[in-house]
Amino acid sequence: MKLNGLTFKKYLTASHLKNRVKKLAEKIDLDYQKKTPLLLPVLNGSFIFAADLIKQLKVPCKVSFVKHASYEGTAGGQLKTIIGLNESVFGQDVLIVEDIMDTGETLKRVSEELKNLGAKSVEFVVLLQKEKSKKNPIKPKYIGFEITNEFVVGYGLDHNGLGRNFPDVYQVVPNG
Ligand code: XMP
Ligand code: MG
């Protein structure tokens, strides 16, 4: 498959994704049975994963959407912050829904930010965890698939805006 001039191969099929998402939902139902978690899908990449996951959940839950935004840090580097939060997270059991953990820097920032806002607990459900992210001390509680470091698209994830609509996940073929 060609996208933006790159070659991609099918990597995770729609049925693999469906089965795994169901298992994640079962685990979350079990862990949150006495709670009412606030799910925070991070747009845009997680929109399909979040919809499929949330449809499978039986535990009472709230859902609100956020986005990442970058800003210049005092030392010059790009820092990430979350925007669009229109729900108080104070005292809430927050479960962030992310498409992919690459270096893990984004997750680290988000976790700190929500704890500063008084969240009672902050956990992550991440569909895809890249191998290189394991160096990061942030460990998502729920992980769909551990994958190699190549770029992936589909099931909500994009390459330069394209590919979000594919039901399967595709991985770039280096020098393909
Ligand atoms: P970090 O490094 O902070 O980055 O964990 C996470 C964000 O980077 C984007 N990202 C990808 N998006 N395919 C994508 O479509 C990929 O293979 C990929 N790797 C990283 C993504 O926006 C994620 O939230
Ligand atoms: Mg993206």
Short mmCIF file of N, CA and C and ligand atoms in Angstrom, two decimals:
data_model
loop_
_atom_site.label_atom_id
_atom_site.label_comp_id
_atom_site.label_asym_id
_atom_site.label_seq_id
_atom_site.Cartn_x
_atom_site.Cartn_y
_atom_site.Cartn_z
N MET A 1 0.86 -1.19 0.00
CA MET A 1 0.00 0.00 0.00
C MET A 1 0.90 1.24 0.00
N LYS A 2 0.54 2.23 -0.81
CA LYS A 2 1.33 3.47 -0.92
C LYS A 2 0.57 4.63 -0.29
N LEU A 3 1.30 5.42 0.49
CA LEU A 3 0.70 6.60 1.11
C LEU A 3 1.75 7.69 1.15
N ASN A 4 1.46 8.85 0.62
CA ASN A 4 2.43 9.95 0.57
C ASN A 4 3.79 9.48 0.03
N GLY A 5 3.77 8.60 -0.95
CA GLY A 5 5.01 8.13 -1.57
C GLY A 5 5.76 7.07 -0.77
N LEU A 6 5.25 6.66 0.38
CA LEU A 6 5.90 5.62 1.18
C LEU A 6 5.15 4.30 1.01
N THR A 7 5.89 3.20 1.20
CA THR A 7 5.26 1.88 1.10
C THR A 7 4.95 1.37 2.50
N PHE A 8 3.73 0.89 2.69
CA PHE A 8 3.30 0.34 3.97
C PHE A 8 2.83 -1.09 3.78
N LYS A 9 3.03 -1.92 4.81
CA LYS A 9 2.49 -3.29 4.78
C LYS A 9 1.47 -3.45 5.91
N LYS A 10 0.52 -4.37 5.70
CA LYS A 10 -0.49 -4.59 6.74
C LYS A 10 0.21 -5.19 7.96
N TYR A 11 -0.11 -4.68 9.14
CA TYR A 11 0.65 -5.06 10.34
C TYR A 11 -0.26 -5.65 11.41
N LEU A 12 -1.38 -4.99 11.68
CA LEU A 12 -2.38 -5.51 12.64
C LEU A 12 -3.73 -5.46 11.96
N THR A 13 -4.38 -6.60 11.87
CA THR A 13 -5.66 -6.61 11.14
C THR A 13 -6.79 -6.09 12.03
N ALA A 14 -7.87 -5.71 11.36
CA ALA A 14 -9.05 -5.20 12.07
C ALA A 14 -9.54 -6.22 13.10
N SER A 15 -9.47 -7.50 12.77
CA SER A 15 -9.98 -8.49 13.73
C SER A 15 -9.04 -8.66 14.93
N HIS A 16 -7.72 -8.56 14.70
CA HIS A 16 -6.77 -8.54 15.82
C HIS A 16 -7.05 -7.37 16.75
N LEU A 17 -7.27 -6.21 16.14
CA LEU A 17 -7.50 -5.00 16.91
C LEU A 17 -8.77 -5.14 17.73
N LYS A 18 -9.82 -5.67 17.09
CA LYS A 18 -11.11 -5.83 17.76
C LYS A 18 -10.99 -6.75 18.99
N ASN A 19 -10.31 -7.88 18.80
CA ASN A 19 -10.14 -8.83 19.91
C ASN A 19 -9.36 -8.24 21.06
N ARG A 20 -8.30 -7.53 20.72
CA ARG A 20 -7.44 -6.96 21.76
C ARG A 20 -8.17 -5.84 22.52
N VAL A 21 -8.91 -5.03 21.79
CA VAL A 21 -9.65 -3.92 22.41
C VAL A 21 -10.68 -4.48 23.39
N LYS A 22 -11.29 -5.59 23.02
CA LYS A 22 -12.28 -6.22 23.91
C LYS A 22 -11.60 -6.67 25.21
N LYS A 23 -10.41 -7.25 25.09
CA LYS A 23 -9.66 -7.69 26.28
C LYS A 23 -9.29 -6.51 27.17
N LEU A 24 -8.88 -5.42 26.56
CA LEU A 24 -8.53 -4.22 27.33
C LEU A 24 -9.75 -3.73 28.10
N ALA A 25 -10.91 -3.73 27.44
CA ALA A 25 -12.14 -3.26 28.09
C ALA A 25 -12.49 -4.16 29.28
N GLU A 26 -12.31 -5.46 29.11
CA GLU A 26 -12.61 -6.39 30.22
C GLU A 26 -11.73 -6.11 31.42
N LYS A 27 -10.46 -5.85 31.15
CA LYS A 27 -9.50 -5.57 32.22
C LYS A 27 -9.88 -4.26 32.94
N ILE A 28 -10.22 -3.26 32.15
CA ILE A 28 -10.60 -1.96 32.73
C ILE A 28 -11.88 -2.11 33.56
N ASP A 29 -12.85 -2.83 33.05
CA ASP A 29 -14.10 -3.09 33.81
C ASP A 29 -13.81 -3.69 35.17
N LEU A 30 -12.89 -4.62 35.18
CA LEU A 30 -12.53 -5.32 36.42
C LEU A 30 -11.83 -4.36 37.40
N ASP A 31 -10.87 -3.62 36.89
CA ASP A 31 -10.08 -2.73 37.75
C ASP A 31 -10.88 -1.54 38.28
N TYR A 32 -11.89 -1.10 37.53
CA TYR A 32 -12.63 0.11 37.91
C TYR A 32 -14.04 -0.21 38.40
N GLN A 33 -14.27 -1.45 38.83
CA GLN A 33 -15.66 -1.83 39.14
C GLN A 33 -16.30 -1.01 40.26
N LYS A 34 -15.49 -0.48 41.17
CA LYS A 34 -16.09 0.34 42.24
C LYS A 34 -15.90 1.83 41.99
N LYS A 35 -15.50 2.17 40.77
CA LYS A 35 -15.22 3.58 40.45
C LYS A 35 -16.02 4.03 39.23
N THR A 36 -16.00 5.32 39.00
CA THR A 36 -16.58 5.87 37.76
C THR A 36 -15.48 6.65 37.07
N PRO A 37 -14.69 5.96 36.22
CA PRO A 37 -13.55 6.65 35.63
C PRO A 37 -13.96 7.75 34.66
N LEU A 38 -13.09 8.74 34.54
CA LEU A 38 -13.23 9.78 33.52
C LEU A 38 -12.26 9.43 32.40
N LEU A 39 -12.81 9.00 31.28
CA LEU A 39 -11.95 8.66 30.14
C LEU A 39 -11.62 9.91 29.35
N LEU A 40 -10.35 10.08 29.05
CA LEU A 40 -9.91 11.24 28.27
C LEU A 40 -9.17 10.79 27.02
N PRO A 41 -9.90 10.55 25.92
CA PRO A 41 -9.22 10.23 24.67
C PRO A 41 -8.48 11.46 24.16
N VAL A 42 -7.26 11.25 23.70
CA VAL A 42 -6.46 12.35 23.16
C VAL A 42 -6.65 12.36 21.64
N LEU A 43 -7.25 13.45 21.15
CA LEU A 43 -7.52 13.58 19.70
C LEU A 43 -6.24 14.02 18.99
N ASN A 44 -6.03 13.77 17.70
CA ASN A 44 -7.01 13.13 16.85
C ASN A 44 -6.83 11.61 16.81
N GLY A 45 -5.58 11.19 17.01
CA GLY A 45 -5.19 9.81 16.70
C GLY A 45 -5.99 8.72 17.39
N SER A 46 -6.53 9.01 18.58
CA SER A 46 -7.15 7.92 19.35
C SER A 46 -8.66 7.80 19.10
N PHE A 47 -9.20 8.55 18.13
CA PHE A 47 -10.67 8.61 18.06
C PHE A 47 -11.33 7.27 17.74
N ILE A 48 -10.72 6.47 16.90
CA ILE A 48 -11.36 5.19 16.55
C ILE A 48 -11.14 4.17 17.67
N PHE A 49 -9.93 4.11 18.17
CA PHE A 49 -9.62 3.23 19.30
C PHE A 49 -10.53 3.54 20.48
N ALA A 50 -10.65 4.84 20.81
CA ALA A 50 -11.46 5.23 21.97
C ALA A 50 -12.92 4.84 21.77
N ALA A 51 -13.44 5.05 20.58
CA ALA A 51 -14.85 4.71 20.32
C ALA A 51 -15.07 3.21 20.48
N ASP A 52 -14.18 2.41 19.91
CA ASP A 52 -14.32 0.95 20.01
C ASP A 52 -14.18 0.48 21.46
N LEU A 53 -13.23 1.05 22.17
CA LEU A 53 -12.98 0.67 23.57
C LEU A 53 -14.18 1.04 24.44
N ILE A 54 -14.65 2.26 24.29
CA ILE A 54 -15.71 2.77 25.17
C ILE A 54 -17.02 2.01 24.93
N LYS A 55 -17.25 1.60 23.69
CA LYS A 55 -18.46 0.80 23.39
C LYS A 55 -18.45 -0.53 24.13
N GLN A 56 -17.24 -1.02 24.42
CA GLN A 56 -17.12 -2.33 25.09
C GLN A 56 -17.17 -2.24 26.61
N LEU A 57 -17.01 -1.02 27.15
CA LEU A 57 -16.95 -0.89 28.61
C LEU A 57 -18.34 -1.04 29.23
N LYS A 58 -18.37 -1.73 30.37
CA LYS A 58 -19.65 -1.88 31.07
C LYS A 58 -19.71 -1.01 32.32
N VAL A 59 -18.54 -0.64 32.82
CA VAL A 59 -18.45 0.17 34.03
C VAL A 59 -19.02 1.59 33.72
N PRO A 60 -19.75 2.19 34.68
CA PRO A 60 -20.19 3.56 34.42
C PRO A 60 -18.98 4.47 34.23
N CYS A 61 -18.99 5.27 33.20
CA CYS A 61 -17.82 6.12 32.94
C CYS A 61 -18.24 7.43 32.30
N LYS A 62 -17.37 8.43 32.48
CA LYS A 62 -17.56 9.71 31.81
C LYS A 62 -16.50 9.82 30.71
N VAL A 63 -16.81 10.61 29.69
CA VAL A 63 -15.88 10.76 28.57
C VAL A 63 -15.77 12.23 28.20
N SER A 64 -14.54 12.70 28.07
CA SER A 64 -14.29 14.06 27.61
C SER A 64 -13.04 14.01 26.74
N PHE A 65 -12.92 14.93 25.79
CA PHE A 65 -11.82 14.82 24.82
C PHE A 65 -10.78 15.92 25.02
N VAL A 66 -9.53 15.58 24.82
CA VAL A 66 -8.46 16.58 24.91
C VAL A 66 -7.56 16.48 23.68
N LYS A 67 -6.71 17.47 23.55
CA LYS A 67 -5.71 17.50 22.49
C LYS A 67 -4.38 17.87 23.08
N HIS A 68 -3.32 17.53 22.38
CA HIS A 68 -2.00 18.01 22.78
C HIS A 68 -1.71 19.30 22.03
N ALA A 69 -1.01 20.20 22.70
CA ALA A 69 -0.51 21.38 21.99
C ALA A 69 0.94 21.56 22.41
N SER A 70 1.74 22.05 21.50
CA SER A 70 3.16 22.28 21.81
C SER A 70 3.38 23.74 22.14
N TYR A 71 4.26 24.01 23.05
CA TYR A 71 4.65 25.40 23.31
C TYR A 71 6.15 25.44 23.59
N GLU A 72 6.74 26.65 23.46
CA GLU A 72 8.18 26.80 23.68
C GLU A 72 8.49 26.75 25.17
N GLY A 73 9.38 25.88 25.59
CA GLY A 73 9.80 25.85 26.98
C GLY A 73 10.76 26.99 27.26
N THR A 74 11.01 27.27 28.54
CA THR A 74 11.92 28.37 28.89
C THR A 74 13.33 28.09 28.38
N ALA A 75 13.70 26.82 28.30
CA ALA A 75 15.03 26.47 27.81
C ALA A 75 15.05 26.35 26.29
N GLY A 76 13.92 26.72 25.65
CA GLY A 76 13.90 26.73 24.19
C GLY A 76 13.22 25.52 23.56
N GLY A 77 13.24 24.38 24.23
CA GLY A 77 12.68 23.16 23.63
C GLY A 77 11.16 23.19 23.58
N GLN A 78 10.59 22.36 22.75
CA GLN A 78 9.13 22.25 22.63
C GLN A 78 8.58 21.42 23.78
N LEU A 79 7.62 22.00 24.52
CA LEU A 79 6.96 21.24 25.59
C LEU A 79 5.53 20.96 25.18
N LYS A 80 4.94 19.94 25.77
CA LYS A 80 3.56 19.59 25.42
C LYS A 80 2.63 19.95 26.57
N THR A 81 1.44 20.41 26.22
CA THR A 81 0.43 20.65 27.23
C THR A 81 -0.88 20.10 26.68
N ILE A 82 -1.87 19.92 27.56
CA ILE A 82 -3.16 19.48 27.03
C ILE A 82 -4.13 20.64 26.97
N ILE A 83 -4.95 20.65 25.93
CA ILE A 83 -5.95 21.70 25.76
C ILE A 83 -7.33 21.06 25.57
N GLY A 84 -8.34 21.87 25.84
CA GLY A 84 -9.71 21.42 25.57
C GLY A 84 -10.37 20.74 26.75
N LEU A 85 -9.72 20.71 27.90
CA LEU A 85 -10.29 20.04 29.06
C LEU A 85 -11.43 20.89 29.61
N ASN A 86 -12.67 20.42 29.45
CA ASN A 86 -13.79 21.22 29.95
C ASN A 86 -14.52 20.51 31.07
N GLU A 87 -13.82 19.62 31.71
CA GLU A 87 -14.39 18.80 32.78
C GLU A 87 -13.39 18.89 33.94
N SER A 88 -13.88 19.05 35.16
CA SER A 88 -12.93 19.10 36.26
C SER A 88 -12.37 17.69 36.51
N VAL A 89 -11.06 17.61 36.63
CA VAL A 89 -10.44 16.31 36.90
C VAL A 89 -10.17 16.13 38.39
N PHE A 90 -10.50 17.17 39.17
CA PHE A 90 -10.23 17.12 40.61
C PHE A 90 -10.95 15.92 41.25
N GLY A 91 -10.21 15.09 41.93
CA GLY A 91 -10.79 13.94 42.62
C GLY A 91 -11.25 12.81 41.71
N GLN A 92 -10.97 12.92 40.40
CA GLN A 92 -11.43 11.91 39.43
C GLN A 92 -10.38 10.83 39.19
N ASP A 93 -10.89 9.64 38.87
CA ASP A 93 -10.01 8.56 38.41
C ASP A 93 -9.90 8.69 36.89
N VAL A 94 -8.82 9.31 36.46
CA VAL A 94 -8.67 9.65 35.04
C VAL A 94 -7.98 8.51 34.29
N LEU A 95 -8.56 8.18 33.17
CA LEU A 95 -7.96 7.16 32.30
C LEU A 95 -7.76 7.80 30.92
N ILE A 96 -6.50 8.06 30.60
CA ILE A 96 -6.17 8.71 29.33
C ILE A 96 -6.11 7.66 28.23
N VAL A 97 -6.76 7.95 27.12
CA VAL A 97 -6.78 7.00 26.00
C VAL A 97 -5.90 7.56 24.89
N GLU A 98 -4.78 6.89 24.61
CA GLU A 98 -3.81 7.35 23.62
C GLU A 98 -3.66 6.32 22.51
N ASP A 99 -3.38 6.83 21.32
CA ASP A 99 -3.15 5.92 20.20
C ASP A 99 -1.80 5.23 20.31
N ILE A 100 -0.75 6.00 20.58
CA ILE A 100 0.59 5.42 20.48
C ILE A 100 1.55 6.09 21.44
N MET A 101 2.45 5.30 22.00
CA MET A 101 3.51 5.83 22.85
C MET A 101 4.80 5.63 22.07
N ASP A 102 5.44 6.75 21.74
CA ASP A 102 6.64 6.70 20.91
C ASP A 102 7.85 6.83 21.84
N THR A 103 8.23 8.05 22.20
CA THR A 103 9.28 8.19 23.22
C THR A 103 8.67 8.13 24.61
N GLY A 104 7.40 8.50 24.72
CA GLY A 104 6.74 8.53 26.02
C GLY A 104 6.76 9.90 26.67
N GLU A 105 7.41 10.86 26.02
CA GLU A 105 7.52 12.21 26.59
C GLU A 105 6.13 12.85 26.75
N THR A 106 5.27 12.64 25.75
CA THR A 106 3.92 13.22 25.80
C THR A 106 3.16 12.69 27.01
N LEU A 107 3.21 11.40 27.22
CA LEU A 107 2.49 10.79 28.33
C LEU A 107 2.99 11.30 29.67
N LYS A 108 4.30 11.48 29.74
CA LYS A 108 4.90 11.94 30.98
C LYS A 108 4.37 13.33 31.35
N ARG A 109 4.33 14.23 30.36
CA ARG A 109 3.83 15.59 30.59
C ARG A 109 2.36 15.58 31.00
N VAL A 110 1.58 14.81 30.29
CA VAL A 110 0.13 14.77 30.54
C VAL A 110 -0.15 14.24 31.94
N SER A 111 0.57 13.24 32.32
CA SER A 111 0.40 12.64 33.64
C SER A 111 0.70 13.67 34.74
N GLU A 112 1.80 14.40 34.58
CA GLU A 112 2.17 15.44 35.56
C GLU A 112 1.10 16.52 35.63
N GLU A 113 0.63 16.93 34.46
CA GLU A 113 -0.35 18.00 34.37
C GLU A 113 -1.66 17.64 35.10
N LEU A 114 -2.13 16.42 34.88
CA LEU A 114 -3.40 16.00 35.48
C LEU A 114 -3.27 15.79 36.98
N LYS A 115 -2.12 15.34 37.40
CA LYS A 115 -1.90 15.20 38.85
C LYS A 115 -1.88 16.58 39.50
N ASN A 116 -1.28 17.54 38.82
CA ASN A 116 -1.28 18.92 39.33
C ASN A 116 -2.68 19.50 39.43
N LEU A 117 -3.58 19.03 38.57
CA LEU A 117 -4.97 19.51 38.60
C LEU A 117 -5.81 18.77 39.64
N GLY A 118 -5.17 17.88 40.39
CA GLY A 118 -5.86 17.23 41.50
C GLY A 118 -6.56 15.92 41.18
N ALA A 119 -6.21 15.31 40.04
CA ALA A 119 -6.80 14.00 39.73
C ALA A 119 -6.45 13.01 40.84
N LYS A 120 -7.43 12.17 41.19
CA LYS A 120 -7.20 11.19 42.26
C LYS A 120 -6.24 10.11 41.76
N SER A 121 -6.45 9.67 40.53
CA SER A 121 -5.52 8.72 39.92
C SER A 121 -5.43 9.03 38.44
N VAL A 122 -4.29 8.73 37.87
CA VAL A 122 -4.08 8.93 36.44
C VAL A 122 -3.45 7.66 35.87
N GLU A 123 -4.16 7.02 34.94
CA GLU A 123 -3.62 5.84 34.27
C GLU A 123 -3.75 6.04 32.76
N PHE A 124 -3.03 5.21 32.02
CA PHE A 124 -3.07 5.30 30.56
C PHE A 124 -3.50 3.99 29.94
N VAL A 125 -4.34 4.09 28.92
CA VAL A 125 -4.57 2.95 28.04
C VAL A 125 -4.07 3.37 26.67
N VAL A 126 -3.06 2.64 26.21
CA VAL A 126 -2.36 2.98 24.97
C VAL A 126 -2.52 1.82 24.00
N LEU A 127 -2.98 2.12 22.81
CA LEU A 127 -3.17 1.03 21.84
C LEU A 127 -1.84 0.42 21.42
N LEU A 128 -0.88 1.29 21.07
CA LEU A 128 0.40 0.79 20.54
C LEU A 128 1.56 1.35 21.35
N GLN A 129 2.45 0.48 21.77
CA GLN A 129 3.63 0.94 22.49
C GLN A 129 4.87 0.59 21.69
N LYS A 130 5.61 1.61 21.26
CA LYS A 130 6.84 1.35 20.51
C LYS A 130 7.94 0.89 21.44
N GLU A 131 8.80 0.05 20.87
CA GLU A 131 9.89 -0.55 21.64
C GLU A 131 10.74 0.49 22.37
N LYS A 132 11.05 1.59 21.66
CA LYS A 132 11.94 2.60 22.25
C LYS A 132 11.34 3.31 23.46
N SER A 133 10.01 3.26 23.61
CA SER A 133 9.37 3.95 24.72
C SER A 133 9.64 3.26 26.05
N LYS A 134 10.16 2.04 25.99
CA LYS A 134 10.38 1.29 27.23
C LYS A 134 11.47 1.90 28.10
N LYS A 135 12.28 2.79 27.50
CA LYS A 135 13.32 3.51 28.28
C LYS A 135 12.67 4.53 29.20
N ASN A 136 11.44 4.91 28.89
CA ASN A 136 10.76 5.94 29.67
C ASN A 136 10.18 5.36 30.95
N PRO A 137 10.36 6.08 32.10
CA PRO A 137 9.84 5.54 33.36
C PRO A 137 8.31 5.44 33.41
N ILE A 138 7.61 6.16 32.54
CA ILE A 138 6.14 6.08 32.51
C ILE A 138 5.72 4.74 31.92
N LYS A 139 4.95 4.00 32.71
CA LYS A 139 4.47 2.69 32.23
C LYS A 139 2.95 2.71 32.13
N PRO A 140 2.40 2.67 30.91
CA PRO A 140 0.94 2.62 30.80
C PRO A 140 0.41 1.34 31.45
N LYS A 141 -0.72 1.46 32.14
CA LYS A 141 -1.29 0.29 32.81
C LYS A 141 -1.89 -0.69 31.79
N TYR A 142 -2.42 -0.15 30.70
CA TYR A 142 -3.05 -0.99 29.69
C TYR A 142 -2.39 -0.74 28.34
N ILE A 143 -1.90 -1.80 27.73
CA ILE A 143 -1.23 -1.68 26.44
C ILE A 143 -1.86 -2.67 25.46
N GLY A 144 -2.24 -2.16 24.29
CA GLY A 144 -2.83 -3.04 23.29
C GLY A 144 -1.80 -3.95 22.67
N PHE A 145 -0.83 -3.36 21.99
CA PHE A 145 0.21 -4.13 21.30
C PHE A 145 1.56 -3.46 21.50
N GLU A 146 2.58 -4.27 21.73
CA GLU A 146 3.95 -3.76 21.72
C GLU A 146 4.45 -3.91 20.29
N ILE A 147 4.97 -2.82 19.72
CA ILE A 147 5.37 -2.85 18.30
C ILE A 147 6.80 -2.35 18.15
N THR A 148 7.38 -2.63 16.97
CA THR A 148 8.73 -2.12 16.68
C THR A 148 8.63 -0.63 16.35
N ASN A 149 9.78 0.00 16.14
CA ASN A 149 9.82 1.47 16.09
C ASN A 149 9.37 2.11 14.78
N GLU A 150 9.10 1.32 13.75
CA GLU A 150 8.72 1.90 12.46
C GLU A 150 7.37 2.64 12.56
N PHE A 151 7.21 3.60 11.67
CA PHE A 151 6.00 4.42 11.64
C PHE A 151 4.79 3.59 11.24
N VAL A 152 3.68 3.82 11.93
CA VAL A 152 2.44 3.11 11.60
C VAL A 152 1.30 4.09 11.30
N VAL A 153 0.36 3.62 10.49
CA VAL A 153 -0.85 4.40 10.17
C VAL A 153 -2.06 3.49 10.21
N GLY A 154 -3.22 4.11 10.19
CA GLY A 154 -4.48 3.37 10.14
C GLY A 154 -5.15 3.31 11.50
N TYR A 155 -6.42 2.95 11.52
CA TYR A 155 -7.20 2.84 12.75
C TYR A 155 -7.07 4.13 13.58
N GLY A 156 -7.16 5.25 12.88
CA GLY A 156 -7.09 6.54 13.55
C GLY A 156 -5.76 7.25 13.41
N LEU A 157 -4.69 6.49 13.16
CA LEU A 157 -3.35 7.10 13.05
C LEU A 157 -3.08 7.54 11.62
N ASP A 158 -2.35 8.64 11.50
CA ASP A 158 -2.16 9.24 10.18
C ASP A 158 -0.69 9.40 9.82
N HIS A 159 -0.45 9.55 8.51
CA HIS A 159 0.83 10.06 8.03
C HIS A 159 0.52 11.31 7.22
N ASN A 160 0.97 12.46 7.70
CA ASN A 160 0.63 13.75 7.07
C ASN A 160 -0.85 13.86 6.76
N GLY A 161 -1.66 13.47 7.72
CA GLY A 161 -3.11 13.66 7.60
C GLY A 161 -3.85 12.52 6.94
N LEU A 162 -3.14 11.61 6.28
CA LEU A 162 -3.82 10.52 5.56
C LEU A 162 -3.71 9.19 6.30
N GLY A 163 -4.71 8.34 6.09
CA GLY A 163 -4.64 6.97 6.59
C GLY A 163 -5.50 6.69 7.80
N ARG A 164 -6.11 7.71 8.37
CA ARG A 164 -6.88 7.49 9.62
C ARG A 164 -8.07 6.57 9.40
N ASN A 165 -8.60 6.54 8.18
CA ASN A 165 -9.81 5.78 7.89
C ASN A 165 -9.56 4.29 7.66
N PHE A 166 -8.32 3.85 7.57
CA PHE A 166 -8.07 2.43 7.32
C PHE A 166 -8.48 1.59 8.53
N PRO A 167 -9.23 0.49 8.32
CA PRO A 167 -9.64 -0.36 9.45
C PRO A 167 -8.48 -1.16 10.06
N ASP A 168 -7.40 -1.37 9.30
CA ASP A 168 -6.24 -2.11 9.80
C ASP A 168 -5.10 -1.13 10.10
N VAL A 169 -4.10 -1.61 10.84
CA VAL A 169 -2.89 -0.80 11.06
C VAL A 169 -1.82 -1.26 10.08
N TYR A 170 -1.17 -0.29 9.45
CA TYR A 170 -0.10 -0.57 8.49
C TYR A 170 1.23 -0.02 9.02
N GLN A 171 2.31 -0.72 8.67
CA GLN A 171 3.64 -0.26 9.11
C GLN A 171 4.48 0.09 7.89
N VAL A 172 5.26 1.13 8.00
CA VAL A 172 6.09 1.56 6.87
C VAL A 172 7.16 0.49 6.57
N VAL A 173 7.43 0.30 5.31
CA VAL A 173 8.49 -0.62 4.89
C VAL A 173 9.72 0.23 4.61
N PRO A 174 10.78 0.15 5.46
CA PRO A 174 11.94 1.01 5.23
C PRO A 174 12.53 0.73 3.84
N ASN A 175 12.86 1.77 3.13
CA ASN A 175 13.37 1.71 1.74
C ASN A 175 12.43 0.96 0.81
N GLY A 176 11.13 0.94 1.14
CA GLY A 176 10.15 0.19 0.35
C GLY A 176 9.73 0.90 -0.91
P1 XMP B 1 5.91 10.65 22.14
O1 XMP B 1 7.30 10.58 21.55
O2 XMP B 1 5.74 11.88 22.97
O3 XMP B 1 4.98 10.82 20.85
O4 XMP B 1 5.56 9.37 22.87
C1 XMP B 1 3.69 10.38 20.80
C2 XMP B 1 2.97 11.05 19.64
O5 XMP B 1 3.74 10.97 18.43
C3 XMP B 1 2.92 10.62 17.31
N1 XMP B 1 3.46 9.37 16.73
C4 XMP B 1 2.94 8.67 15.71
N2 XMP B 1 1.83 8.87 14.97
N3 XMP B 1 2.31 6.90 13.73
C5 XMP B 1 1.53 7.99 13.98
O6 XMP B 1 0.52 8.13 13.30
C6 XMP B 1 3.44 6.63 14.42
O7 XMP B 1 4.12 5.63 14.14
C7 XMP B 1 3.77 7.58 15.47
N4 XMP B 1 4.79 7.62 16.35
C8 XMP B 1 4.57 8.73 17.11
C9 XMP B 1 1.53 10.48 17.86
O8 XMP B 1 0.83 11.65 17.57
C10 XMP B 1 1.67 10.31 19.36
O9 XMP B 1 0.60 10.85 20.11
MG MG B 2 -0.35 12.07 14.10
#
